[in-house]
mmCIF file of C-alpha atoms and ligand atoms in Angstrom:
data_model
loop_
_atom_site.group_PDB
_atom_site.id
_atom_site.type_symbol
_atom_site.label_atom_id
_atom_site.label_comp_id
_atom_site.label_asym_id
_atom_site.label_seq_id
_atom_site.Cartn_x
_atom_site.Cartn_y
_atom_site.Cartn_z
ATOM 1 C CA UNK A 1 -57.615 -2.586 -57.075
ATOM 2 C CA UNK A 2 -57.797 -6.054 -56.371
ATOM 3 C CA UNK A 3 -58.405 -7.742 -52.738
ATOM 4 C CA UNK A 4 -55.151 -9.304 -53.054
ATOM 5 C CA UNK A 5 -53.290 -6.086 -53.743
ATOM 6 C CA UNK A 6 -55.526 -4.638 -50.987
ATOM 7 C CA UNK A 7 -54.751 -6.932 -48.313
ATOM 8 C CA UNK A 8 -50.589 -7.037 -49.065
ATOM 9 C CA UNK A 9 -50.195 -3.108 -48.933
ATOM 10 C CA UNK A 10 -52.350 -3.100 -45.541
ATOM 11 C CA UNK A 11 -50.169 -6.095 -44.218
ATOM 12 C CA UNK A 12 -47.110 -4.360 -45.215
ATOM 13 C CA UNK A 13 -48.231 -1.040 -43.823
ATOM 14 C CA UNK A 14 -48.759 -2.854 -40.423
ATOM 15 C CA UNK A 15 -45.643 -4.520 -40.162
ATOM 16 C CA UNK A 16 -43.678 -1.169 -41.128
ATOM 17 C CA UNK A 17 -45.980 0.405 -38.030
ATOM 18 C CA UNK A 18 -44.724 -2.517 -35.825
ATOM 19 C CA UNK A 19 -40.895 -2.022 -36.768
ATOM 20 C CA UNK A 20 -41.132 1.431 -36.238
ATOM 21 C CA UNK A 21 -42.381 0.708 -32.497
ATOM 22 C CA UNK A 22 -39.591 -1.739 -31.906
ATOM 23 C CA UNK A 23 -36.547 -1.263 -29.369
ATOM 24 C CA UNK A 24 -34.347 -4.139 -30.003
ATOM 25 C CA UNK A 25 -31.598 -3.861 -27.625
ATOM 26 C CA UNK A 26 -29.988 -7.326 -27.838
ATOM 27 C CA UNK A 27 -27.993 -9.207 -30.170
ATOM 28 C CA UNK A 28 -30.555 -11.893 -29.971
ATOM 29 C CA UNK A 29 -33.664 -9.872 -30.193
ATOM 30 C CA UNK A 30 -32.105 -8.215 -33.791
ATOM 31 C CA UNK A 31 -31.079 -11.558 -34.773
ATOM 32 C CA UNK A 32 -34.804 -13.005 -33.878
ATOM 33 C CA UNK A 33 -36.139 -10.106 -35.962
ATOM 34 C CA UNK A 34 -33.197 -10.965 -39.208
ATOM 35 C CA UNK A 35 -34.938 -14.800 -38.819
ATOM 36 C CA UNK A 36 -38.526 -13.587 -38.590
ATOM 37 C CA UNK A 37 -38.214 -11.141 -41.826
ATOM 38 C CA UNK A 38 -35.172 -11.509 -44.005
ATOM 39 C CA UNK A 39 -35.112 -15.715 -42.985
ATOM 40 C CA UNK A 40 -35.617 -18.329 -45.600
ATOM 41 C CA UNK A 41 -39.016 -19.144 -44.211
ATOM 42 C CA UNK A 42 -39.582 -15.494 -43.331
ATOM 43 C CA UNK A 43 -42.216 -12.951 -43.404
ATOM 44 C CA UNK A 44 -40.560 -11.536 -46.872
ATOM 45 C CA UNK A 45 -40.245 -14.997 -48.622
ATOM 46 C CA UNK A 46 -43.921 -15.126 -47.497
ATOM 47 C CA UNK A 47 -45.187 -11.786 -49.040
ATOM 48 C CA UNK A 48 -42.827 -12.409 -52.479
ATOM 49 C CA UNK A 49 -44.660 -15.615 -52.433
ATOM 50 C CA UNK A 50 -47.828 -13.812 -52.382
ATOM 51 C CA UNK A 51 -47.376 -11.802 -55.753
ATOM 52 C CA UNK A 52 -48.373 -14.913 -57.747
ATOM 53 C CA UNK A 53 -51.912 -15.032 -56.797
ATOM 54 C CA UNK A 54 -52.037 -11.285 -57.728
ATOM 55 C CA UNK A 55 -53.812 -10.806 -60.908
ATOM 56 C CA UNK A 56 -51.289 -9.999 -63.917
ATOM 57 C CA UNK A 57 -51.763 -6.569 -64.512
ATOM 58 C CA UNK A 58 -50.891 -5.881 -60.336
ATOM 59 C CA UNK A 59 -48.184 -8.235 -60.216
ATOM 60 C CA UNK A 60 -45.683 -5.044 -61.270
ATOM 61 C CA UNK A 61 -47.070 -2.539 -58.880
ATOM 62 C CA UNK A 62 -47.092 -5.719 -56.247
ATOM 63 C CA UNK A 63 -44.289 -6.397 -56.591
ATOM 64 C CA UNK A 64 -42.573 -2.798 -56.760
ATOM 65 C CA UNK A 65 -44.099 -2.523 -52.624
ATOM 66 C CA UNK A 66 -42.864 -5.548 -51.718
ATOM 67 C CA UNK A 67 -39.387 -4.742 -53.104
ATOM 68 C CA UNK A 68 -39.718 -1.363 -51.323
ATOM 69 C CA UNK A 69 -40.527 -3.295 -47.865
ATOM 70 C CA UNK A 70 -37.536 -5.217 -48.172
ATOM 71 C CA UNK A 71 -35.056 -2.389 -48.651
ATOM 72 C CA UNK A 72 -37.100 -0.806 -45.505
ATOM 73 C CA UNK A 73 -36.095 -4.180 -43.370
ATOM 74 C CA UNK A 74 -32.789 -4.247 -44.552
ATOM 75 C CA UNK A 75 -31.573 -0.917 -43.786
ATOM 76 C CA UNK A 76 -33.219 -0.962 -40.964
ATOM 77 C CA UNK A 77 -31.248 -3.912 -39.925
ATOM 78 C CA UNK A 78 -28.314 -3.005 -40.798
ATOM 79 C CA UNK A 79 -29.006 0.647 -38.849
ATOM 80 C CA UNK A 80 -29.977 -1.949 -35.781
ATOM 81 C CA UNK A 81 -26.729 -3.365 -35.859
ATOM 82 C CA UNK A 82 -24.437 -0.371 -36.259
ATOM 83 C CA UNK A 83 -26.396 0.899 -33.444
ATOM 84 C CA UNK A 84 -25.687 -1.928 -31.010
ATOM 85 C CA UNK A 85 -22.050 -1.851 -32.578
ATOM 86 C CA UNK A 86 -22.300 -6.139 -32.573
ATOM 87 C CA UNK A 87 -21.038 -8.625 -35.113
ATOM 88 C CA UNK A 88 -24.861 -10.753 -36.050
ATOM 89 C CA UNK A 89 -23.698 -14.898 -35.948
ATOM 90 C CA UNK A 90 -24.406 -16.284 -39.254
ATOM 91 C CA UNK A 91 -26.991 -18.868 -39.150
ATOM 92 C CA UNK A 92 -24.717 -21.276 -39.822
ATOM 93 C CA UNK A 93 -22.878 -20.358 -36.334
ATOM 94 C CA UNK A 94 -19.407 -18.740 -38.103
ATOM 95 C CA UNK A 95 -17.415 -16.836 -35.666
ATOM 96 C CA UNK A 96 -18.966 -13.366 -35.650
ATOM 97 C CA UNK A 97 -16.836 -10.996 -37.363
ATOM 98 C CA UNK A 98 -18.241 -8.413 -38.615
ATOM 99 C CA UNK A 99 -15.543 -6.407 -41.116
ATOM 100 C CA UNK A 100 -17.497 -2.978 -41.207
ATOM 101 C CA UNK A 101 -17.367 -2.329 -37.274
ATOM 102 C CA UNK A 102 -14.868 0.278 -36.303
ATOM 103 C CA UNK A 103 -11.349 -1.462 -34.667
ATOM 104 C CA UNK A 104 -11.045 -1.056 -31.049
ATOM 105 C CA UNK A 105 -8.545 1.527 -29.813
ATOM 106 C CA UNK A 106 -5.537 -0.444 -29.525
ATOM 107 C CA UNK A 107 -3.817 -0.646 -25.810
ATOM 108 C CA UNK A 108 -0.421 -0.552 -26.698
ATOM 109 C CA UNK A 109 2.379 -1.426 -23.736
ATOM 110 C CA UNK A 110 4.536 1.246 -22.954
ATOM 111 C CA UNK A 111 7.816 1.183 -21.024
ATOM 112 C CA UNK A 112 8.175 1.409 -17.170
ATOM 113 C CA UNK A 113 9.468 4.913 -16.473
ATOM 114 C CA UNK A 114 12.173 3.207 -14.211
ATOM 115 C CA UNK A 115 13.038 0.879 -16.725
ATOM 116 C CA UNK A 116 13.874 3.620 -19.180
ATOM 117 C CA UNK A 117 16.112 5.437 -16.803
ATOM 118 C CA UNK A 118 17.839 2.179 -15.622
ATOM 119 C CA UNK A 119 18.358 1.218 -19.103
ATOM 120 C CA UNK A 120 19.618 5.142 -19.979
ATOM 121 C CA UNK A 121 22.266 4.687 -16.998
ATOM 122 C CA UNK A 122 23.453 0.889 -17.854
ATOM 123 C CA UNK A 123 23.728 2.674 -21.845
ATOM 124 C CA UNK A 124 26.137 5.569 -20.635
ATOM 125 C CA UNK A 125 28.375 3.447 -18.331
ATOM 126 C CA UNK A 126 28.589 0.342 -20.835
ATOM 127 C CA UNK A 127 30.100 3.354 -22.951
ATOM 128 C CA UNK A 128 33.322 4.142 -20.488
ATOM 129 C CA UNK A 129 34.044 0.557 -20.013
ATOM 130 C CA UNK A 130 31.696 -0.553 -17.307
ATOM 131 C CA UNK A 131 30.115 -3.587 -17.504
ATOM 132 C CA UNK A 132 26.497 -4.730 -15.822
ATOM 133 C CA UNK A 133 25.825 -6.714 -12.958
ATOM 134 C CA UNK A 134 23.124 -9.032 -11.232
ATOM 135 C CA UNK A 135 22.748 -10.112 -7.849
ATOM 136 C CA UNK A 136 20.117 -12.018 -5.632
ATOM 137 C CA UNK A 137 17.659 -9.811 -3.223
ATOM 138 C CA UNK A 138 17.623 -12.023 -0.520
ATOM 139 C CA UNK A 139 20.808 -11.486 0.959
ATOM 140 C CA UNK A 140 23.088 -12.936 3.395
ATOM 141 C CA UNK A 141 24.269 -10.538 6.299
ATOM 142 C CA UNK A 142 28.042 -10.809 5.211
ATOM 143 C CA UNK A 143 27.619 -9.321 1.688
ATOM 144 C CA UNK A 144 24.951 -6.849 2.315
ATOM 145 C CA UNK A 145 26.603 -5.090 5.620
ATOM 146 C CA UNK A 146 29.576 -7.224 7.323
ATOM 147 C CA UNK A 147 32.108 -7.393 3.595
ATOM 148 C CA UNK A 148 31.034 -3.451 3.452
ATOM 149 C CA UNK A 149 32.690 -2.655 6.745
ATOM 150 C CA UNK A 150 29.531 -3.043 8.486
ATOM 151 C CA UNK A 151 29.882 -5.391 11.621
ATOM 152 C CA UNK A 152 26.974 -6.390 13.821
ATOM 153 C CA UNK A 153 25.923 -3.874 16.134
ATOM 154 C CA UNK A 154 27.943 -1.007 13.934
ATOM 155 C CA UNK A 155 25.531 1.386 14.532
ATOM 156 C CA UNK A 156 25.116 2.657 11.036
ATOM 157 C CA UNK A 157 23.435 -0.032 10.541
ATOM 158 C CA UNK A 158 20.153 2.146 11.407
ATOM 159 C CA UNK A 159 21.172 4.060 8.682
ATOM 160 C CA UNK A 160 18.937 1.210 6.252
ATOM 161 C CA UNK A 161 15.860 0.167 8.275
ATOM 162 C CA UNK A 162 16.189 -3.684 7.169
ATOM 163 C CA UNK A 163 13.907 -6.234 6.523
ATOM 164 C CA UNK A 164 15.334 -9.484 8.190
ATOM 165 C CA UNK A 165 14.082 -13.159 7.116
ATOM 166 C CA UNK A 166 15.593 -14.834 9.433
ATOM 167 C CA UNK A 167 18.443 -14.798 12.859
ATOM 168 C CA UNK A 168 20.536 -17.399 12.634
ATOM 169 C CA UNK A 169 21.810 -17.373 10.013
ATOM 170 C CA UNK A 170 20.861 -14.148 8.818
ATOM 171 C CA UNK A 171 18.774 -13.208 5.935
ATOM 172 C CA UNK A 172 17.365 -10.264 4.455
ATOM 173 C CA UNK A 173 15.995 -8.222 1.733
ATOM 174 C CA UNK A 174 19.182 -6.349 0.801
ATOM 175 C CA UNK A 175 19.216 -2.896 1.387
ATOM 176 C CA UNK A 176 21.401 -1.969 -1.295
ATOM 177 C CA UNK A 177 23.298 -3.272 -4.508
ATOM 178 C CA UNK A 178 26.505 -2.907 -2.620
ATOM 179 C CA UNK A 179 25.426 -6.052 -1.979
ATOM 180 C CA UNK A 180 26.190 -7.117 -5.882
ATOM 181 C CA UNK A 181 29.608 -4.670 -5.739
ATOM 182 C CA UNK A 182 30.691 -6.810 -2.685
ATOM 183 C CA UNK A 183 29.954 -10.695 -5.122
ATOM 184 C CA UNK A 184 31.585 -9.279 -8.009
ATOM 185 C CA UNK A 185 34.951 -8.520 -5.242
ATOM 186 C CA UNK A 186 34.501 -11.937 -4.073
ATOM 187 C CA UNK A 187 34.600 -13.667 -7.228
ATOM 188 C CA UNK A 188 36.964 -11.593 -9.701
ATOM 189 C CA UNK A 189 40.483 -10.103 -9.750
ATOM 190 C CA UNK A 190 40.854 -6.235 -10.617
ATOM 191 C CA UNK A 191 40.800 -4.252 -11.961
ATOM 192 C CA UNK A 192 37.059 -4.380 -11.966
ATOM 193 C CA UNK A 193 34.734 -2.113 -13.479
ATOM 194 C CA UNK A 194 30.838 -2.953 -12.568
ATOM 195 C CA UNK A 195 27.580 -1.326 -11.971
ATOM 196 C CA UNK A 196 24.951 -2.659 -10.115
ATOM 197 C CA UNK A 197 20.926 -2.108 -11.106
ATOM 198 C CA UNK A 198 18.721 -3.526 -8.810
ATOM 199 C CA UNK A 199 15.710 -3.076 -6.632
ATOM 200 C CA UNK A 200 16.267 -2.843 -2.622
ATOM 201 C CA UNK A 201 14.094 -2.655 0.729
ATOM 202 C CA UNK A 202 14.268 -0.934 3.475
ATOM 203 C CA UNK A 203 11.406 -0.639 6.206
ATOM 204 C CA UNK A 204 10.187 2.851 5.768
ATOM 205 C CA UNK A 205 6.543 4.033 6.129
ATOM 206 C CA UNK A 206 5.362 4.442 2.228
ATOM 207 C CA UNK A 207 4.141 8.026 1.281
ATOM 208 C CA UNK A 208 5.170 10.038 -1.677
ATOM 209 C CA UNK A 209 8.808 10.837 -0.416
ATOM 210 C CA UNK A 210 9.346 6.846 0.694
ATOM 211 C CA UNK A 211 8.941 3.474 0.016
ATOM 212 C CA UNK A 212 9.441 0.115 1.128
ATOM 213 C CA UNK A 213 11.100 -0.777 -1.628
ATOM 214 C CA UNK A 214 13.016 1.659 -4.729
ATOM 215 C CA UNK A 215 16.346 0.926 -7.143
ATOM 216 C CA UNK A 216 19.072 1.694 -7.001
ATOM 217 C CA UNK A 217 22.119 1.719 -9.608
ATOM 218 C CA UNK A 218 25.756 1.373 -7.497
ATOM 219 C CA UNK A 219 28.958 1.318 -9.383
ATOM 220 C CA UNK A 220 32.475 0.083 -8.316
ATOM 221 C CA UNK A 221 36.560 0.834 -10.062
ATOM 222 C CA UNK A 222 38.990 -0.792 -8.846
ATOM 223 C CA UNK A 223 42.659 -0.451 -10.295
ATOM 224 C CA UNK A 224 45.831 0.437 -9.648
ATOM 225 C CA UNK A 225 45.275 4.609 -9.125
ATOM 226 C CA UNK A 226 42.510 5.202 -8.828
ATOM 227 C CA UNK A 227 41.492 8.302 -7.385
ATOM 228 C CA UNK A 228 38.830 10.625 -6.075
ATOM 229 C CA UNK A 229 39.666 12.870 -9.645
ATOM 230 C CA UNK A 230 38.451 9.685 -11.487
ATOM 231 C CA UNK A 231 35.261 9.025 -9.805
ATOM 232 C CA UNK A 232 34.165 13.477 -10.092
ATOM 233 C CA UNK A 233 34.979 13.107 -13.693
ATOM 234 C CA UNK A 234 32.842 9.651 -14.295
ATOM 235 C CA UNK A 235 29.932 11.063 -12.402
ATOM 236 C CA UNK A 236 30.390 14.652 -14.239
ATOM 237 C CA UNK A 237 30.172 12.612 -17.211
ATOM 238 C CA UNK A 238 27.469 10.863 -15.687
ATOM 239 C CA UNK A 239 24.937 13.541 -15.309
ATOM 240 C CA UNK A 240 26.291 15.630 -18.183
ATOM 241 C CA UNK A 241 24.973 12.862 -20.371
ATOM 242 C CA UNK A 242 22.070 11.629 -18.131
ATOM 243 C CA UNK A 243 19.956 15.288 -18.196
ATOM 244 C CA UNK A 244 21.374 16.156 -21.506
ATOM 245 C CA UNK A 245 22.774 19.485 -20.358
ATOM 246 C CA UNK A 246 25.317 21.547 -18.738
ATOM 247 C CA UNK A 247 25.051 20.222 -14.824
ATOM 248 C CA UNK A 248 26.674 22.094 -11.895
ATOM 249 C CA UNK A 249 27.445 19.772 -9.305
ATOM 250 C CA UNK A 250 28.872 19.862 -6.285
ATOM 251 C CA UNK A 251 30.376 17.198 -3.663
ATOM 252 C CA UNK A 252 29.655 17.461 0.000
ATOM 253 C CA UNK A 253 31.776 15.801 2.799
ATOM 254 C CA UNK A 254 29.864 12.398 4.462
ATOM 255 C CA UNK A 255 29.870 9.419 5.578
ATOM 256 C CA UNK A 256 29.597 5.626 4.612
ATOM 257 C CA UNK A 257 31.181 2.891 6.454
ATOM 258 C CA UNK A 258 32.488 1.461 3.130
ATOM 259 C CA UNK A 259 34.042 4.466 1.642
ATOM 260 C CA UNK A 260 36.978 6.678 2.874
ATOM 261 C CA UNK A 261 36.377 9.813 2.791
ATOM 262 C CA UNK A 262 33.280 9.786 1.426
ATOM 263 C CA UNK A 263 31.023 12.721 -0.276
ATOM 264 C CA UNK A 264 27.659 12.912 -1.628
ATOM 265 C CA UNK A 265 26.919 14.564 -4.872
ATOM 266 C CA UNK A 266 24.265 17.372 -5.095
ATOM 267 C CA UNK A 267 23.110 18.573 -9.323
ATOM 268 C CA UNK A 268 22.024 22.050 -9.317
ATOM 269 C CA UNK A 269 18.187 21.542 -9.224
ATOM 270 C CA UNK A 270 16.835 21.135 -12.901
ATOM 271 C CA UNK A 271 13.305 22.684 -12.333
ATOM 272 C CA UNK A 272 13.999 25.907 -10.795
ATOM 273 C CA UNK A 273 17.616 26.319 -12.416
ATOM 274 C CA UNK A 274 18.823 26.667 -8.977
ATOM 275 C CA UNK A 275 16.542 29.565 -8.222
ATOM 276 C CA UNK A 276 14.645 27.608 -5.612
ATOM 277 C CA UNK A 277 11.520 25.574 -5.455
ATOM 278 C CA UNK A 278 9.987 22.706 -3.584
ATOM 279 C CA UNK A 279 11.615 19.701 -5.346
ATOM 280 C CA UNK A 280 15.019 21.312 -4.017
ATOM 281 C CA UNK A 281 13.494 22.642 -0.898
ATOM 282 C CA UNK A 282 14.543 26.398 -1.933
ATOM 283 C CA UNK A 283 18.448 25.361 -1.537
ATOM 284 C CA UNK A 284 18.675 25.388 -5.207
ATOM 285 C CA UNK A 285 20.514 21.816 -4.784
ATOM 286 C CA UNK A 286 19.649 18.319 -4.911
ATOM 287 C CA UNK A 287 21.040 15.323 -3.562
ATOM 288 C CA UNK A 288 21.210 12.336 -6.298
ATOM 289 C CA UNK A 289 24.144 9.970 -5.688
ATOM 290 C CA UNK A 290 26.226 8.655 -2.111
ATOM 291 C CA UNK A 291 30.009 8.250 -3.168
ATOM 292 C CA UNK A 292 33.415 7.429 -1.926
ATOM 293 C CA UNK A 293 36.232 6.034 -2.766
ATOM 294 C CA UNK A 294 36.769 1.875 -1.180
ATOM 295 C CA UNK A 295 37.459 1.778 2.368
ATOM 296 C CA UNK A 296 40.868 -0.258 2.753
ATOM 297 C CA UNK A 297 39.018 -2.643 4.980
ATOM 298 C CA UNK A 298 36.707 -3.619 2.392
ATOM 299 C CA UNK A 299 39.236 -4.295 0.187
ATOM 300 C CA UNK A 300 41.088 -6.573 2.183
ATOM 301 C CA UNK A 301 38.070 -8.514 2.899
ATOM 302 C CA UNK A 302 37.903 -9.761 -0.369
ATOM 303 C CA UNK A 303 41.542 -9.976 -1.016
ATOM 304 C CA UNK A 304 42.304 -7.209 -2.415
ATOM 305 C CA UNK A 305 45.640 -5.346 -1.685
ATOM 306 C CA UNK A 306 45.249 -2.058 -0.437
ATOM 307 C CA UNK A 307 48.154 -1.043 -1.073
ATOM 308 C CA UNK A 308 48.191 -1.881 -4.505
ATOM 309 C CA UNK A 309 44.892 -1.137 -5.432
ATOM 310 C CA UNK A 310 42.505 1.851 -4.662
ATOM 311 C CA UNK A 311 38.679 2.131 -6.164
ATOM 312 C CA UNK A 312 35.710 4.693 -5.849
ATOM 313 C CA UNK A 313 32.364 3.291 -5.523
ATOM 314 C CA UNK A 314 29.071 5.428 -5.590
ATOM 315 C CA UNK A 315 25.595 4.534 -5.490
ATOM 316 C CA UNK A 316 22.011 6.327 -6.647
ATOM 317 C CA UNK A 317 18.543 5.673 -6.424
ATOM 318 C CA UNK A 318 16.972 5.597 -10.066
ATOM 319 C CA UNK A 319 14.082 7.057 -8.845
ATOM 320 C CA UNK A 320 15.678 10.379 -8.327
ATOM 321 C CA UNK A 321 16.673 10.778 -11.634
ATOM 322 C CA UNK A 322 13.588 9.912 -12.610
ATOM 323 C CA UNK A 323 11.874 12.573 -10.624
ATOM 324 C CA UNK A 324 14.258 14.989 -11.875
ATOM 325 C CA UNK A 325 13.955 13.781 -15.825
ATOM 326 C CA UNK A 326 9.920 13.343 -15.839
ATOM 327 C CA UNK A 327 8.975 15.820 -12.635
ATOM 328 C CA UNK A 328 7.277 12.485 -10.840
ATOM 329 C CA UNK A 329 7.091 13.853 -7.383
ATOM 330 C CA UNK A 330 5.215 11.007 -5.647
ATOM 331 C CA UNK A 331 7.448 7.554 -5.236
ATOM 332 C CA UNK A 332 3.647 5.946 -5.222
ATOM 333 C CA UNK A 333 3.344 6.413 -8.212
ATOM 334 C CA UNK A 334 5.653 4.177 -9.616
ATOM 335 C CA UNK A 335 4.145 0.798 -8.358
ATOM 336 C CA UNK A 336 0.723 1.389 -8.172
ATOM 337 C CA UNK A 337 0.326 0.483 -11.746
ATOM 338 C CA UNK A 338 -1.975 3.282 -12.776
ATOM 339 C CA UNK A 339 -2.426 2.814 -16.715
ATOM 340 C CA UNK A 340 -2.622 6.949 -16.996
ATOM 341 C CA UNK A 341 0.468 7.305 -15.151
ATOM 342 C CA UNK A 342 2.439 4.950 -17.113
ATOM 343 C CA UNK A 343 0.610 5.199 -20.613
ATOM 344 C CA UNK A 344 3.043 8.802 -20.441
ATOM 345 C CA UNK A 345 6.223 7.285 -21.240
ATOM 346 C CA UNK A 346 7.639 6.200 -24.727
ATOM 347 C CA UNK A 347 10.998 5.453 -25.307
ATOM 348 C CA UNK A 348 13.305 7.401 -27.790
HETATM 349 N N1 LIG B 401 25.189 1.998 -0.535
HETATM 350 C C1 LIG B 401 24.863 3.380 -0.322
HETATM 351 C C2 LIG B 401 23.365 3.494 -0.017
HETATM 352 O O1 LIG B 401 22.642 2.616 -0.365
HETATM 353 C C3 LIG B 401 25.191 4.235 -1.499
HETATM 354 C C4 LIG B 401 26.685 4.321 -1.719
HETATM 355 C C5 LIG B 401 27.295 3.428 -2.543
HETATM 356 C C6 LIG B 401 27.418 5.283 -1.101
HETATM 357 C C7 LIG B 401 28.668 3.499 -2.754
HETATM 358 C C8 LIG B 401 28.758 5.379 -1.290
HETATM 359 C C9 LIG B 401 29.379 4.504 -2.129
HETATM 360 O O2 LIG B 401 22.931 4.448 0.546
#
């Protein structure tokens, strides 16, 4: 064997031993070692260079090691780079994009769970003739409590712990879309036919039965004869079509300011089937909607003829129904943005 031959297999047995001892744990460090071997003034070109001064009958042999020592560097390159799961920068400073490397789990956007149900409830009142309504937050005190039958110092006023902006004049954060109901009176002849989504404040300590803030969806009739039959059959509908089942419901006697007589309307609790549990607090019953039909005085503030024109009004907080249609049982959840919470809901 000739010296030449001699000293390329030892050099090439020494660099394999020094690759095998390397940790490269850098994009930089693997593309150092890609310039120092597999460059075009690297150690390869060097030892390829080196099979002419071999004599002729080792040049095949020669060359057969050296071909063998590059297949070594490249796969263990390319075994380098899968490991550090990079994209290398061509020399020539391309963007690195590297096609072989796995995608990246796609974070897709989901729906708001509140969005869904608000959308569900604007869907199967748009279907009986109702039509959707905006209004500001920021309210005046005249069409968030005085229009609604609510004059200062009425003392159900402490019903809705408000958030005030200012005195004189007064502003606040509504405290419900009744606000909208009483706009849409101001500004339109009946018969009228709205609902009402909207978010609304009240000053309540947050924990996972309250918030300082939740949504509500309120809805308003007015025509000639209307009447309390009207308003149990459009809610029956209501939930019939909300929980996609048989409901029992049931009205109980209370009070608003702005409605006359009023009720409130309790579902039969969906998670227990009435049998009792903690969602229903063992009464089999829950509360989801306030409802009434227009006190006369409301009417006439805007105009309207009382004794031409009756209404029912009724108003729910979305987050209810929510609770009831996804068993969420902490109102925290639903603002703090948690992408495991949220990541649950897909629309139909
Ligand atoms: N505005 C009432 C509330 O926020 C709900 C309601 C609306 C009750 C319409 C009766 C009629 O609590």
């Amino acid at each position: 064997m000739s010296n030449t031959l001699n000293s390329l297999t030892a050099t090439i047995e020494q660099y394999q031993k020094n690759i095998d001892q390397m940790t490269i744990q850098t994009q930089e460090d693997l593309e150092k070692f890609r310039i120092n071997f597999l460059g075009s003034k690297g150690i390869l070109k060097d030892l390829m260079s080196a099979i002419k001064d071999v004599p002729v009958e080792e040049k095949k042999q020669c060359g057969h090691i050296c071909n063998e020592f590059k297949k070594f560097v490249e796969i263990y390159f390319e075994e380098t780079k899968k490991r550090l799961n990079i994209a290398v920068i061509s020399p020539k400073g391309h963007i690195p994009i590297d096609a072989t490397l796995p995608v990246y789990d796609q974070n897709r956007g989901s729906h708001h769970p509140l969005s869904i149900v608000r959308r569900d409830i604007e869907h199967l009142f748009s279907k009986i003739g109702f039509i959707v309504v905006d209004g500001p937050e920021i309210e005046d005190d005249w069409h968030n409590f005085g229009s609604m039958n609510l004059p200062e110092s009425h003392p159900a006023r402490d019903m809705q712990d408000t958030f005030y902006l200012s005195h004189n004049p007064t502003y606040l954060l509504r405290t419900h879309t009744s606000s909208v109901q009483a706009r849409v009176m101001e500004s339109t002849k009946p018969p009228i036919r709205v609902i009402c989504p909207g978010r609304v404040f009240r000053n309540e300590t947050i924990s996972a039965r309250s918030h300082c803030f939740f949504h509500q969806v309120e809805g308003l009739y007015i025509d000639t004869a209307v009447s309390f039959a009207d308003l149990k059959q459009t809610l029956y509908y209501f939930v019939t079509e909300i929980f996609q089942q048989n409901v029992q419901i049931r009205f109980r006697p209370s009070y608003f300011p702005f409605t006359e007589p009023s009720a409130e309307m309790d579902i039969q609790c969906l998670l227990c089937a009435g049998r009792g549990c903690t969602i229903c607090k063992h009464t089999g019953w829950v509360e989801i909607l306030g409802s009434g039909m227009v006190h006369p005085q409301v009417l006439e503030n805007f105009k309207i003829d009382s004794n031409v024109y009756s209404g029912f009004a009724f108003g729910m907080g979305i987050e209810r129904i929510c609770q009831l249609k996804y068993r969420i049982n902490d109102l925290r959840l639903y603002s703090q943005n948690d992408i495991r919470f949220l990541k649950q809901f897909t629309v139909k």
